[in-house]
Tab-separated table of C-alpha atoms and ligand atoms in Angstrom:
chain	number	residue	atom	x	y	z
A	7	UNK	CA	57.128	55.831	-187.478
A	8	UNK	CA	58.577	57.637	-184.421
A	9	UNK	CA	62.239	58.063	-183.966
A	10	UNK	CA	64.429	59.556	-181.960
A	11	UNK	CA	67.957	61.723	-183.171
A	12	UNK	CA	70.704	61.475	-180.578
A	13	UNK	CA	74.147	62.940	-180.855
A	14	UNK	CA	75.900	65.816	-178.907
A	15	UNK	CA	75.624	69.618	-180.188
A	16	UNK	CA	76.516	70.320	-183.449
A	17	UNK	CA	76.236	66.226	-184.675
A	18	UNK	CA	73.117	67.683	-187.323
A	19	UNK	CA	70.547	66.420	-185.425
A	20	UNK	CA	68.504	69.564	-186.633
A	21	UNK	CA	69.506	69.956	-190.188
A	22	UNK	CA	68.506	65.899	-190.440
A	23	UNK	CA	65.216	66.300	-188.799
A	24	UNK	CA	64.185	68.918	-191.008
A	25	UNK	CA	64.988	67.126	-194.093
A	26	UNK	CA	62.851	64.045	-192.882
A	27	UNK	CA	60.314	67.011	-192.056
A	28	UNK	CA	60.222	67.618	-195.789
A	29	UNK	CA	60.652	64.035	-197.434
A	30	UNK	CA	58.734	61.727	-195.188
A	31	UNK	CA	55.973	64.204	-193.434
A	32	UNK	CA	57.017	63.695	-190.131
A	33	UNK	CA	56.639	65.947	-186.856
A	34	UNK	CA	59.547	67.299	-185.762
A	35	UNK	CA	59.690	67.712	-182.031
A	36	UNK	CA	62.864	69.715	-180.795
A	37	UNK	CA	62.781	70.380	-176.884
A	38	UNK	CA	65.902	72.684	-177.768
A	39	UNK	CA	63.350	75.031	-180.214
A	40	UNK	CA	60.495	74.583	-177.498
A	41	UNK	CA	62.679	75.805	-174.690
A	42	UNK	CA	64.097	79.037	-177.024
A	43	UNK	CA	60.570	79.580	-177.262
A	44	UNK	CA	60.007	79.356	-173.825
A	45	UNK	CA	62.543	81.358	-172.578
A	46	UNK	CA	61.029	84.375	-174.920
A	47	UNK	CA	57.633	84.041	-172.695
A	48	UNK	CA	58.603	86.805	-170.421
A	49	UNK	CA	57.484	84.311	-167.492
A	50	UNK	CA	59.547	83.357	-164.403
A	51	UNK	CA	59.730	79.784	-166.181
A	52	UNK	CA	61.015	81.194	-169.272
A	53	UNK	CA	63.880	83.241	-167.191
A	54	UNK	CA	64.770	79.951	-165.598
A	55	UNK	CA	65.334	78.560	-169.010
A	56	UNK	CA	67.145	81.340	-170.228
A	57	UNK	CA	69.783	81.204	-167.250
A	58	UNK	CA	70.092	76.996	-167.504
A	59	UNK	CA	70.393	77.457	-171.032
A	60	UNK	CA	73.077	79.892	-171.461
A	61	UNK	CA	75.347	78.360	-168.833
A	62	UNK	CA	75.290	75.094	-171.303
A	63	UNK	CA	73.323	72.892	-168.476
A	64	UNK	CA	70.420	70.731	-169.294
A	65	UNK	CA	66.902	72.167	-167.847
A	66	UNK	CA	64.927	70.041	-165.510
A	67	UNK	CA	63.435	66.790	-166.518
A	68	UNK	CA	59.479	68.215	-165.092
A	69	UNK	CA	60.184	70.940	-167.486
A	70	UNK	CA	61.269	68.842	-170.871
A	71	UNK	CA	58.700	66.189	-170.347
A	72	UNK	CA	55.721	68.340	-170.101
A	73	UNK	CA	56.951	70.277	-172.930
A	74	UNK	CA	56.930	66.832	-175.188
A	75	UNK	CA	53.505	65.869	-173.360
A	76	UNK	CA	51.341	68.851	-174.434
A	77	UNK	CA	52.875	67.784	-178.336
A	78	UNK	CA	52.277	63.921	-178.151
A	79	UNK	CA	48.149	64.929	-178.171
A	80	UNK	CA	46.943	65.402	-181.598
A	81	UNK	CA	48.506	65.128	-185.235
A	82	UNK	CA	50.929	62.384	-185.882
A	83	UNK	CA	51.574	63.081	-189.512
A	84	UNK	CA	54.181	61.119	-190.522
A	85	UNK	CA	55.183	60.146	-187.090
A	86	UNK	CA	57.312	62.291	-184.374
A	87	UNK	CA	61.525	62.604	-184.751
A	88	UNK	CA	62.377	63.578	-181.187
A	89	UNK	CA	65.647	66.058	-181.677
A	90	UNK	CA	67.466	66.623	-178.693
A	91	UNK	CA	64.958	64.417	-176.542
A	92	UNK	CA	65.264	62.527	-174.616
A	93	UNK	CA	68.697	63.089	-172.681
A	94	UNK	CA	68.675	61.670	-169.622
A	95	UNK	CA	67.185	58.434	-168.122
A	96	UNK	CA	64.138	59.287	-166.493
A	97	UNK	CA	63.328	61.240	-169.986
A	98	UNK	CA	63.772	58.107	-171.582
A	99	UNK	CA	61.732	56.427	-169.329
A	100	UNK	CA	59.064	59.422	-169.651
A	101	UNK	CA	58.904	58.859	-173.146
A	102	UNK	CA	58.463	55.270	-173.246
A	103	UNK	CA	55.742	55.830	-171.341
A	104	UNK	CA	54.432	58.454	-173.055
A	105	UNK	CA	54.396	56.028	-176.124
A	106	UNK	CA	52.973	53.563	-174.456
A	107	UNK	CA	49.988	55.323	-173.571
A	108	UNK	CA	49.249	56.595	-176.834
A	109	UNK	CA	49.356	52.787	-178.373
A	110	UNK	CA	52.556	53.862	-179.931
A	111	UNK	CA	56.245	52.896	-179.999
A	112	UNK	CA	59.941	54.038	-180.871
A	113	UNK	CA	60.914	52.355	-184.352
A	114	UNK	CA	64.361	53.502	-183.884
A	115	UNK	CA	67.285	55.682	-181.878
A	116	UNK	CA	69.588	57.093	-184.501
A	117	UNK	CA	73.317	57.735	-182.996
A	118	UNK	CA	74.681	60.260	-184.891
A	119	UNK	CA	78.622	59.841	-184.496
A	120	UNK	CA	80.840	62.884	-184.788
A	121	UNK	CA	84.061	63.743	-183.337
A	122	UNK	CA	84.556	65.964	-180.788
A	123	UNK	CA	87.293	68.083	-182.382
A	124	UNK	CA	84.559	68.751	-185.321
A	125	UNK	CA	81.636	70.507	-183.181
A	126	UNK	CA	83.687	73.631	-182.441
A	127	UNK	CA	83.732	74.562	-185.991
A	128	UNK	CA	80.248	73.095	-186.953
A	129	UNK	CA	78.573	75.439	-183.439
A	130	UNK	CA	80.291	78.385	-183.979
A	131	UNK	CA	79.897	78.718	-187.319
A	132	UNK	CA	75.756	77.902	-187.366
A	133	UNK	CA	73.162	80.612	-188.335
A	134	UNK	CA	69.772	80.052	-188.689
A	135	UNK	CA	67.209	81.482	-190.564
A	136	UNK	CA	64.549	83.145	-188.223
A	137	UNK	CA	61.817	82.931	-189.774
A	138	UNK	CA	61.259	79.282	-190.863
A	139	UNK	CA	64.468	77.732	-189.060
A	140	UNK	CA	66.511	76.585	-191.797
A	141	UNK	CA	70.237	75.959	-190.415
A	142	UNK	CA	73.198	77.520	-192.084
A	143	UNK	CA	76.637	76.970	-191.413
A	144	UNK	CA	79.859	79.831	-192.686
A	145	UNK	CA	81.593	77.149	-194.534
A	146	UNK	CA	79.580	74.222	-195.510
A	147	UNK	CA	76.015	75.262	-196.267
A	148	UNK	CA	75.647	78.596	-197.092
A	149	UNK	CA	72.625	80.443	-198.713
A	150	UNK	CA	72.440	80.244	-202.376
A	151	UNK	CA	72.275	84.294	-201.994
A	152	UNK	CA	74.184	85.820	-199.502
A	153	UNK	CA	71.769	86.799	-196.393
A	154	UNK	CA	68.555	85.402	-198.078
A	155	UNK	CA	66.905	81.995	-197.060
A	156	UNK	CA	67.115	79.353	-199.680
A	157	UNK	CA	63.806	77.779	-198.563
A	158	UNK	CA	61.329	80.699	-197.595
A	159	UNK	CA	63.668	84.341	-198.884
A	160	UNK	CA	63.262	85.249	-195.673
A	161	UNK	CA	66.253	87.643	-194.462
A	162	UNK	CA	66.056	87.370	-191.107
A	163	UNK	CA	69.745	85.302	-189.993
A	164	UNK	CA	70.421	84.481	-186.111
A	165	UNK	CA	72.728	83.210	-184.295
A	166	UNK	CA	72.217	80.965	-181.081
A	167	UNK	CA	73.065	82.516	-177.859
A	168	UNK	CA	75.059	79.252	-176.274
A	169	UNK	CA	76.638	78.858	-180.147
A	170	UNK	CA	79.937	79.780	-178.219
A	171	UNK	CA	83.219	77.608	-177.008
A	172	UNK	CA	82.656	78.194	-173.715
A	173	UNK	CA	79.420	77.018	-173.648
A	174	UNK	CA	79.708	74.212	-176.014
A	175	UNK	CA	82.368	72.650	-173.571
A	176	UNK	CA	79.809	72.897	-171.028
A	177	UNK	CA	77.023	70.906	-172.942
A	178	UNK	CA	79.568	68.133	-174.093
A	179	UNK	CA	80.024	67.675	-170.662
A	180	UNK	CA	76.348	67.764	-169.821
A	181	UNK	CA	76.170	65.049	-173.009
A	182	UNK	CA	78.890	62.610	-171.710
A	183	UNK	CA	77.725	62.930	-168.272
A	184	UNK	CA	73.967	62.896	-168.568
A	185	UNK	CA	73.179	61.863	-172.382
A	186	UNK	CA	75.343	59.542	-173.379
A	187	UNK	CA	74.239	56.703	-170.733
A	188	UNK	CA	71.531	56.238	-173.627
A	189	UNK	CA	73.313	54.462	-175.946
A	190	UNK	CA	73.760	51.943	-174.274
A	191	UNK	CA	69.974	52.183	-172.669
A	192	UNK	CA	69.057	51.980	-176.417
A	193	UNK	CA	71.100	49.432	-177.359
A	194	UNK	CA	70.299	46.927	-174.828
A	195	UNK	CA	66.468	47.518	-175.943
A	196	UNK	CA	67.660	46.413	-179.381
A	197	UNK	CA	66.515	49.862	-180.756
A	198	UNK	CA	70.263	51.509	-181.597
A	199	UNK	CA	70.702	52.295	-185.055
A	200	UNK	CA	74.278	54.514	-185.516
A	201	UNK	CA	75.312	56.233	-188.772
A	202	UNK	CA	78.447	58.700	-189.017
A	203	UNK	CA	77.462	62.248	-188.604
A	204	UNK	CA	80.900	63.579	-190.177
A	205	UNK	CA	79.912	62.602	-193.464
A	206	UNK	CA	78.534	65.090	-196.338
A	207	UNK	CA	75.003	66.015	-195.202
A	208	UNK	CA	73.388	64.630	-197.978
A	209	UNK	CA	75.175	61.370	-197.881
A	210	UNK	CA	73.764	61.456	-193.882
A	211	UNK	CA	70.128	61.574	-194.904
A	212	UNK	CA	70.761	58.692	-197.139
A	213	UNK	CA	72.416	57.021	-194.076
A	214	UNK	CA	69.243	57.769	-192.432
A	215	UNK	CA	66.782	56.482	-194.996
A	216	UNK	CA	68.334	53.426	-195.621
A	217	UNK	CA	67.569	52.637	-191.832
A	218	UNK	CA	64.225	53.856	-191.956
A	219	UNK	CA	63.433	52.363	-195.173
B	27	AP5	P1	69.406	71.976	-178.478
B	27	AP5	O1	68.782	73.091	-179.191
B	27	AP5	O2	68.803	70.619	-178.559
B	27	AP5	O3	70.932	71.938	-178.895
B	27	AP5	P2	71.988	70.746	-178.999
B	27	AP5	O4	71.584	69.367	-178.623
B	27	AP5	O5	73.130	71.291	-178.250
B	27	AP5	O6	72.134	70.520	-180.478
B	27	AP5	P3	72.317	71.606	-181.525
B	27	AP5	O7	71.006	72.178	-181.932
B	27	AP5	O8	73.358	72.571	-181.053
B	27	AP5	O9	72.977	70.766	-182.714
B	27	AP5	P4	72.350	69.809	-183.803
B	27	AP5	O10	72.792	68.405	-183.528
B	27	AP5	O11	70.875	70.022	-184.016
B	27	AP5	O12	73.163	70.322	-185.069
B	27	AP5	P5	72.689	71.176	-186.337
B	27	AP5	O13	71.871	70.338	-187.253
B	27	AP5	O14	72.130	72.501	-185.920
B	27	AP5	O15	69.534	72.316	-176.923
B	27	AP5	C1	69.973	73.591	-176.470
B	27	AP5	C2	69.845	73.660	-174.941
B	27	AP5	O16	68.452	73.458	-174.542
B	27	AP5	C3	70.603	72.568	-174.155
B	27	AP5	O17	71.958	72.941	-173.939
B	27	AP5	C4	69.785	72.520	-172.861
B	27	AP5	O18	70.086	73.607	-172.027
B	27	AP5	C5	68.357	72.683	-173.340
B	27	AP5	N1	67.693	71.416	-173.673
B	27	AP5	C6	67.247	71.023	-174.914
B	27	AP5	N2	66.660	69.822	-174.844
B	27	AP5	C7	66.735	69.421	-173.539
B	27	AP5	C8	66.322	68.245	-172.848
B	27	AP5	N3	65.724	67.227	-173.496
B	27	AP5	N4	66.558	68.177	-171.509
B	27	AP5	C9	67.152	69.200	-170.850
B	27	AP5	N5	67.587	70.342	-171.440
B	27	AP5	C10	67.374	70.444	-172.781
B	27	AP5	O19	74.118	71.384	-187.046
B	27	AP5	C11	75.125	72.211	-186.457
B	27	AP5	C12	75.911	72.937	-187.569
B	27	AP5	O20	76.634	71.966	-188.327
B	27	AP5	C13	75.020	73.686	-188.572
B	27	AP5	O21	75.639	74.884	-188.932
B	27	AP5	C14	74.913	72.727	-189.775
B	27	AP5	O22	74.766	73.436	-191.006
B	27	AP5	C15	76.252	72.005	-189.701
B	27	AP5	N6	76.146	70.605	-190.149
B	27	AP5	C16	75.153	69.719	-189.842
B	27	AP5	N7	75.389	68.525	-190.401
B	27	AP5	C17	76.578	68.644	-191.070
B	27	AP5	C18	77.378	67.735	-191.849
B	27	AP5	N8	77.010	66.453	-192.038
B	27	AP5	N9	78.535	68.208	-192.360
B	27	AP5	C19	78.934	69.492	-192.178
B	27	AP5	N10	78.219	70.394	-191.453
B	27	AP5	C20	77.053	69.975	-190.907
């Protein structure tokens, strides 16, 4: 089963996909974690990303779609949740092609609905934990143990770079402008599938199962 997670920043497309990681032994394929990866490279391509991402802009489409190309050859597992891909047209497009070419197809585009007022708080209070990526929030999902990972013990907390207001205004815009056009792509190709992304975050996986199941 492939699917595809698409909300703005801060909706939980992250915290979802690694839940249906866990429970359903899918591949989760986050351009966001391939590009902060990237951008660590110490190449000219990596300082590129760096500067796009930190100014809240979207990186190039040549970029993102050979990023997603390299991981469509090999293990499907489960199937692939694309988080944070695609989010434009043409990546859309890319994608379907992608699929295609593989003998494989998108079961389903998950909208994850949130209000804009809530994604200040929900951005600016993430952490993550560095060394397996579990996502944290100050209020509503802290560790069991202050500091130490609930899933791996690691101690290791970050905090996102662009996990500011200035730059969160920046990729809403970058969302309504360049993103959001999918939802109606998606719906048109009878694939949409919404659930609301303010709920509880447990009672959002179940949103999500009950679609996949
Ligand atoms: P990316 O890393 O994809 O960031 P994003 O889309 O802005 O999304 P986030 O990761 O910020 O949010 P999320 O929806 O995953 O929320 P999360 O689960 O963490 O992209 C970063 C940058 O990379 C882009 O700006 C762009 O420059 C570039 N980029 C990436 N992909 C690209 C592409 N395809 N094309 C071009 N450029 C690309 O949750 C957020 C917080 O809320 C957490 O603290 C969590 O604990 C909390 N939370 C989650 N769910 C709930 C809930 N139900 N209730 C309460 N709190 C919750």
């Amino acid at each position: 089963m492939n699917i595809i997670l698409l909300g703005p920043p801060g909706a939980g497309k992250g915290t979802q996909a690694r839940h249906l990681v866990e429970a359903r032994d899918m591949i989760q394929l986050s351009t966001g974690d391939m590009l902060r990866e990237a951008r660590t490279s110490g190449t000219e391509m990596g300082r590129v990303v760096a500067d796009v991402m930190d100014r809240g802009e979207l990186v190039t489409d040549e970029i993102v779609i050979g990023l997603i190309r390299e991981k469509l050859v090999g293990n499907r597992a489960g199937g692939f949740i694309f988080d944070g891909f695609p989010r434009t047209l043409p990546q859309a497009d890319a994608l379907a092609e992608l699929l295609a070419a593989t003998g494989e197809k998108l079961d389903a585009v998950i909208e994850m609905q949130v209000d804009d007022a809530a994604l200040v708080a929900r951005i600016t209070g993430r952490f993550t934990c560095g060394d397996c990526g579990e996502v944290y929030h100050d209020v509503t999902h802290r560790p069991a143990v202050e500091g130490v990972c609930d899933k791996c013990g690691g101690t290791n907390m970050k905090r996102r770079a662009d996990d500011n207001e200035d730059s969160l205004r920046q990729r809403l815009m970058e969302y309504y402008k360049k993103t959001s056009p999918l939802i109606g792509y998606y719906y048109a190709k009878g694939q949409l599938r919404t659930v609301d992304g303010l709920a509880e975050i447990e009672d959002v996986q179940k949103a999500i199962a009950a679609i996949l199941d």
